[in-house]
XYZ file of C-alpha atoms in Angstrom:
332
model
C -24.173 -13.992 -10.827
C -25.245 -14.961 -7.325
C -21.650 -14.451 -6.237
C -21.371 -10.865 -7.419
C -24.621 -9.954 -5.954
C -23.665 -11.177 -2.491
C -20.212 -9.555 -2.744
C -21.916 -6.359 -3.493
C -24.023 -6.793 -0.423
C -20.980 -7.154 1.812
C -19.304 -4.203 0.266
C -22.441 -2.041 0.931
C -22.299 -3.130 4.560
C -18.625 -1.970 4.791
C -19.279 1.321 3.140
C -22.081 2.015 5.451
C -19.694 1.503 8.351
C -16.951 3.790 7.147
C -19.176 6.794 5.741
C 13.484 14.112 -4.241
C 16.858 14.361 -3.864
C 19.367 11.219 -4.081
C 21.501 10.781 -1.049
C 25.232 10.777 -1.335
C 27.163 7.334 -1.049
C 29.990 8.876 0.860
C 30.640 7.053 4.070
C 27.973 4.551 3.663
C 28.379 1.147 5.844
C 27.228 -1.340 2.977
C 26.249 -4.909 4.089
C 24.898 -7.444 1.604
C 21.732 -9.521 2.466
C 21.998 -13.114 1.294
C 18.380 -13.761 1.863
C 17.142 -16.113 -0.945
C 14.347 -18.670 -1.492
C 15.831 -21.984 -2.296
C 12.748 -23.234 -4.337
C 11.660 -25.980 -1.973
C 8.729 -26.309 0.553
C 9.516 -24.619 3.852
C 7.044 -27.045 5.940
C 7.386 -27.047 9.670
C 7.904 -30.802 10.038
C 10.648 -30.923 7.402
C 12.970 -28.718 9.490
C 12.207 -30.031 12.728
C 11.389 -26.812 14.583
C 8.572 -26.543 16.929
C 5.761 -24.057 16.515
C 3.426 -23.292 19.478
C 0.221 -21.326 19.751
C -0.607 -18.645 22.359
C -0.935 -15.072 23.170
C 1.833 -12.746 22.282
C 2.416 -8.992 23.006
C 4.583 -8.695 19.743
C 3.784 -5.277 18.221
C 4.208 -4.769 14.459
C 4.169 -1.777 12.128
C 2.903 -1.674 8.615
C 3.883 1.055 6.024
C 2.790 1.843 2.590
C 4.365 4.368 0.387
C 3.550 4.997 -3.392
C 6.665 6.301 -5.240
C 7.093 7.548 -8.921
C 7.505 3.863 -10.264
C 7.321 1.457 -7.188
C 4.935 0.869 -4.377
C 6.528 -0.265 -1.090
C 4.479 -2.301 1.589
C 6.323 -3.467 4.332
C 5.978 -4.931 7.719
C 8.252 -5.159 10.681
C 8.208 -5.711 14.507
C 8.679 -2.588 16.635
C 12.565 -1.837 16.721
C 15.026 -2.011 19.571
C 18.267 -0.470 19.091
C 20.944 -2.995 18.323
C 18.527 -5.794 17.534
C 18.350 -7.209 14.118
C 14.790 -6.499 12.809
C 13.269 -8.421 9.644
C 11.695 -5.847 7.232
C 9.023 -7.965 5.027
C 9.156 -5.709 2.151
C 6.805 -6.082 -0.793
C 7.867 -4.158 -4.193
C 5.247 -3.524 -6.830
C 6.194 -1.883 -10.135
C 3.373 0.568 -10.679
C 3.916 0.881 -14.400
C 4.050 -2.917 -15.265
C 1.689 -3.745 -12.583
C 3.844 -6.602 -11.361
C 6.016 -7.816 -8.549
C 9.630 -7.152 -8.639
C 11.174 -10.466 -9.427
C 14.884 -9.735 -9.759
C 17.598 -7.256 -8.811
C 18.660 -5.636 -5.528
C 17.313 -3.057 -3.318
C 19.101 -0.919 -0.944
C 17.901 0.549 2.418
C 19.521 3.657 3.709
C 19.088 4.525 7.208
C 19.639 8.006 8.639
C 19.726 9.443 12.229
C 20.173 13.239 12.312
C 23.899 14.168 11.196
C 25.135 10.726 11.927
C 26.773 8.961 9.067
C 24.087 6.986 6.999
C 23.881 3.132 7.172
C 23.342 1.333 3.820
C 21.910 -2.309 3.773
C 21.593 -4.154 0.254
C 19.007 -6.854 -0.211
C 20.341 -8.682 -3.313
C 17.574 -10.573 -4.588
C 13.953 -11.164 -3.370
C 13.121 -14.235 -1.478
C 10.379 -15.056 -3.822
C 8.623 -12.758 -6.497
C 8.061 -9.198 -5.071
C 9.227 -10.081 -1.460
C 12.575 -8.973 0.115
C 13.164 -9.483 3.770
C 16.490 -7.836 5.065
C 17.373 -7.801 8.687
C 18.212 -4.244 9.426
C 20.013 -3.220 12.794
C 19.575 0.387 14.172
C 22.588 1.111 16.463
C 20.856 3.822 18.453
C 17.422 4.785 19.756
C 15.724 7.830 18.083
C 13.673 8.738 15.073
C 15.086 7.435 11.949
C 14.669 8.388 8.327
C 14.684 5.312 5.978
C 14.952 5.533 2.038
C 14.676 2.599 -0.339
C 16.935 2.809 -3.359
C 15.479 0.599 -6.288
C 17.681 0.438 -9.635
C 16.059 -0.089 -12.822
C 17.124 0.344 -16.546
C 19.938 2.645 -15.511
C 17.954 4.892 -13.094
C 17.600 4.943 -9.329
C 14.082 5.318 -7.880
C 13.964 6.394 -4.528
C 11.112 5.715 -2.023
C 11.216 7.490 1.326
C 9.507 5.959 4.212
C 7.768 7.992 7.053
C 9.976 8.483 10.173
C 10.578 5.309 11.851
C 10.821 5.084 15.878
C 13.613 2.933 17.304
C 13.282 2.197 21.021
C 16.221 1.955 23.428
C 14.813 -1.075 25.301
C 11.996 -3.823 25.083
C 10.535 -1.813 27.850
C 10.198 1.171 25.562
C 8.419 -1.017 22.902
C 5.900 -2.242 25.754
C 4.985 1.192 26.518
C 4.523 2.354 23.056
C 1.019 2.541 21.584
C -0.065 0.083 19.004
C -0.157 1.185 15.557
C -3.724 2.288 14.525
C -5.657 -0.367 12.606
C -6.909 0.386 9.137
C -10.116 -1.006 8.463
C -11.342 -2.307 5.084
C -11.405 -5.352 2.635
C -8.093 -7.508 2.844
C -6.700 -7.938 -0.504
C -3.247 -9.578 -0.201
C -0.329 -8.692 -2.437
C -0.357 -12.388 -3.785
C -3.839 -11.778 -4.952
C -3.148 -8.371 -6.566
C -0.252 -9.773 -8.327
C -2.277 -12.620 -10.050
C -4.832 -10.018 -11.621
C -4.446 -6.868 -13.352
C -4.538 -4.442 -10.385
C -4.142 -0.768 -11.104
C -5.075 2.488 -9.200
C -5.215 6.111 -10.148
C -4.432 8.930 -7.783
C -7.466 11.473 -7.339
C -6.076 15.055 -7.363
C -8.526 17.666 -6.434
C -8.534 20.905 -8.699
C -7.088 18.984 -11.575
C -10.249 18.884 -13.594
C -12.875 16.133 -14.423
C -11.792 12.716 -12.750
C -13.171 9.871 -14.690
C -12.534 6.184 -14.265
C -13.566 3.096 -16.616
C -17.134 2.148 -16.331
C -16.177 -1.283 -14.696
C -14.525 0.622 -11.799
C -17.784 1.678 -10.432
C -19.962 -0.835 -8.402
C -23.809 -0.154 -7.942
C -24.817 -0.419 -4.199
C -27.821 0.312 -2.169
C -26.369 3.779 -1.183
C -25.479 4.489 -4.759
C -22.460 4.163 -7.008
C -19.142 3.049 -5.258
C -15.633 2.765 -6.105
C -12.780 1.121 -4.108
C -9.835 3.011 -2.771
C -6.407 1.422 -2.131
C -5.777 2.863 1.477
C -2.744 0.521 2.429
C -0.709 -2.267 1.005
C -3.190 -5.018 1.424
C -6.447 -3.069 2.388
C -9.016 -1.324 0.247
C -12.093 0.570 1.193
C -15.504 1.115 -0.495
C -16.362 4.671 -1.059
C -19.903 5.967 -1.970
C -19.424 8.710 -4.760
C -21.582 10.821 -6.918
C -21.086 10.392 -10.592
C -22.267 11.653 -14.109
C -23.919 9.087 -16.428
C -21.563 6.912 -18.349
C -20.223 8.052 -21.579
C -17.764 6.120 -24.067
C -17.027 3.588 -21.288
C -15.890 6.031 -18.710
C -17.557 7.754 -15.554
C -16.917 11.169 -14.251
C -16.830 11.192 -10.521
C -18.233 14.515 -9.032
C -17.815 13.983 -5.248
C -17.041 11.409 -2.583
C -13.297 11.346 -2.998
C -10.479 13.052 -1.030
C -7.351 14.553 -2.479
C -4.748 11.781 -2.763
C -7.057 8.785 -2.816
C -5.915 6.010 -4.928
C -8.886 4.639 -6.767
C -8.812 1.033 -8.191
C -9.649 1.172 -11.780
C -8.541 -2.555 -12.653
C -9.262 -5.495 -10.388
C -12.647 -4.450 -9.169
C -13.908 -7.886 -9.885
C -11.186 -9.794 -7.890
C -11.981 -7.354 -4.934
C -15.499 -8.361 -4.934
C -14.829 -12.022 -4.773
C -12.127 -11.322 -1.982
C -14.738 -9.322 -0.039
C -17.172 -12.163 0.144
C -14.609 -14.571 0.912
C -13.341 -12.304 3.670
C -16.838 -11.875 4.990
C -17.505 -15.603 5.091
C -14.242 -16.366 6.749
C -14.568 -13.821 9.282
C -18.088 -15.003 10.358
C -16.995 -18.759 10.593
C -13.898 -17.617 12.441
C -16.080 -15.604 14.919
C -18.205 -18.779 15.597
C -15.197 -20.991 16.202
C -12.786 -18.908 18.109
C -14.888 -15.944 19.588
C -15.247 -12.609 18.462
C -11.827 -10.719 17.804
C -9.634 -13.778 17.917
C -7.129 -14.367 15.120
C -5.161 -17.519 14.153
C -1.601 -17.314 14.907
C 1.709 -19.120 14.769
C 4.517 -18.667 17.030
C 8.086 -19.301 15.930
C 11.481 -19.263 17.632
C 14.484 -17.309 16.428
C 17.833 -16.498 17.835
C 19.120 -13.074 18.549
C 21.737 -11.586 20.658
C 19.526 -11.748 23.701
C 19.056 -15.529 22.996
C 15.710 -17.218 21.842
C 12.890 -14.861 21.222
C 9.287 -15.618 20.350
C 7.580 -13.961 17.599
C 3.979 -14.268 16.369
C 2.993 -13.466 12.714
C -0.291 -13.456 11.059
C -1.889 -14.182 7.655
C 1.030 -15.536 5.654
C 3.078 -18.201 3.955
C 6.472 -19.787 4.747
C 9.365 -17.654 4.202
C 12.890 -18.303 5.047
C 14.345 -16.516 8.000
C 18.217 -16.888 8.140
C 18.292 -20.137 6.652
C 15.364 -21.434 8.960
C 11.832 -21.230 7.807
C 9.227 -19.362 9.747
C 5.518 -19.574 9.139
C 2.597 -17.243 9.441
C -0.929 -18.897 9.372
C -2.719 -18.689 6.097
C -5.944 -16.624 6.548
C -7.370 -14.099 4.184
C -9.818 -12.777 6.829
C -7.114 -11.543 9.329
C -7.051 -7.740 9.660
C -3.641 -6.226 9.557
C -2.375 -5.270 13.112
């Protein structure tokens, strides 16, 4: 009980601070990704490569899109034309509420009227996670679609326009992606519990949620809104009295908000852990600092240093790379 009460207090503080058409296959350039997880530990010492610690100017982008059947959450470094770029892609089945554990996905890259480029990732490197390396031959604003076959159908998830820069200098001058604040709730956590959201659509009549989806806080009733792949935000709402196990929400939501209807208890526990970890991290490292792991990889330009946050060991072209495990790290 004390755990839940403390978690509610943390969430209250956060709430106060925040008050298609299928493409044609004609002319595609198809490559096959052979990425796979071989089922063994990817420890740093076991593979003999060195990890350093230090500052890095690496810029990354994070994208979340909810399709009709699948949610896509992916992260990738800012893209330079001609450079292979890893797309760490989390695929969640919104109907079954589970990660995609088998089968291919295909990325289709389009730039204006140029011939589309297709890239196939044959299997996930581990449950729910695909890591294809995509190469964009030209600078410009690209359109990316992800094709996911399932039960004889092909589900298409279209990503927002993606910028590809001509040089590293262009990346250096580009603005950082705006950080989304909230409670960190990792995909690995979401996939362990029943985690379900329902989209709020204004003007569609009464919007009700299960009674357990509403949390009582100092400012009144609150719900959690899934704002990005691994981020949720508490929202203070006005509600009717519970009836038959459900509560009608009268105000406090915006059109398109994805309200968490299953998994609230797990979020509360994560919120408390997140808060305590950030507090300890601030005392140890100084405000605003984040644990990080640097790893070396080979590209056409030679060895390049990349810094990744909040993670687990995953294979990169047959060699492991690491991101420091930490639930308190805000996505950047």
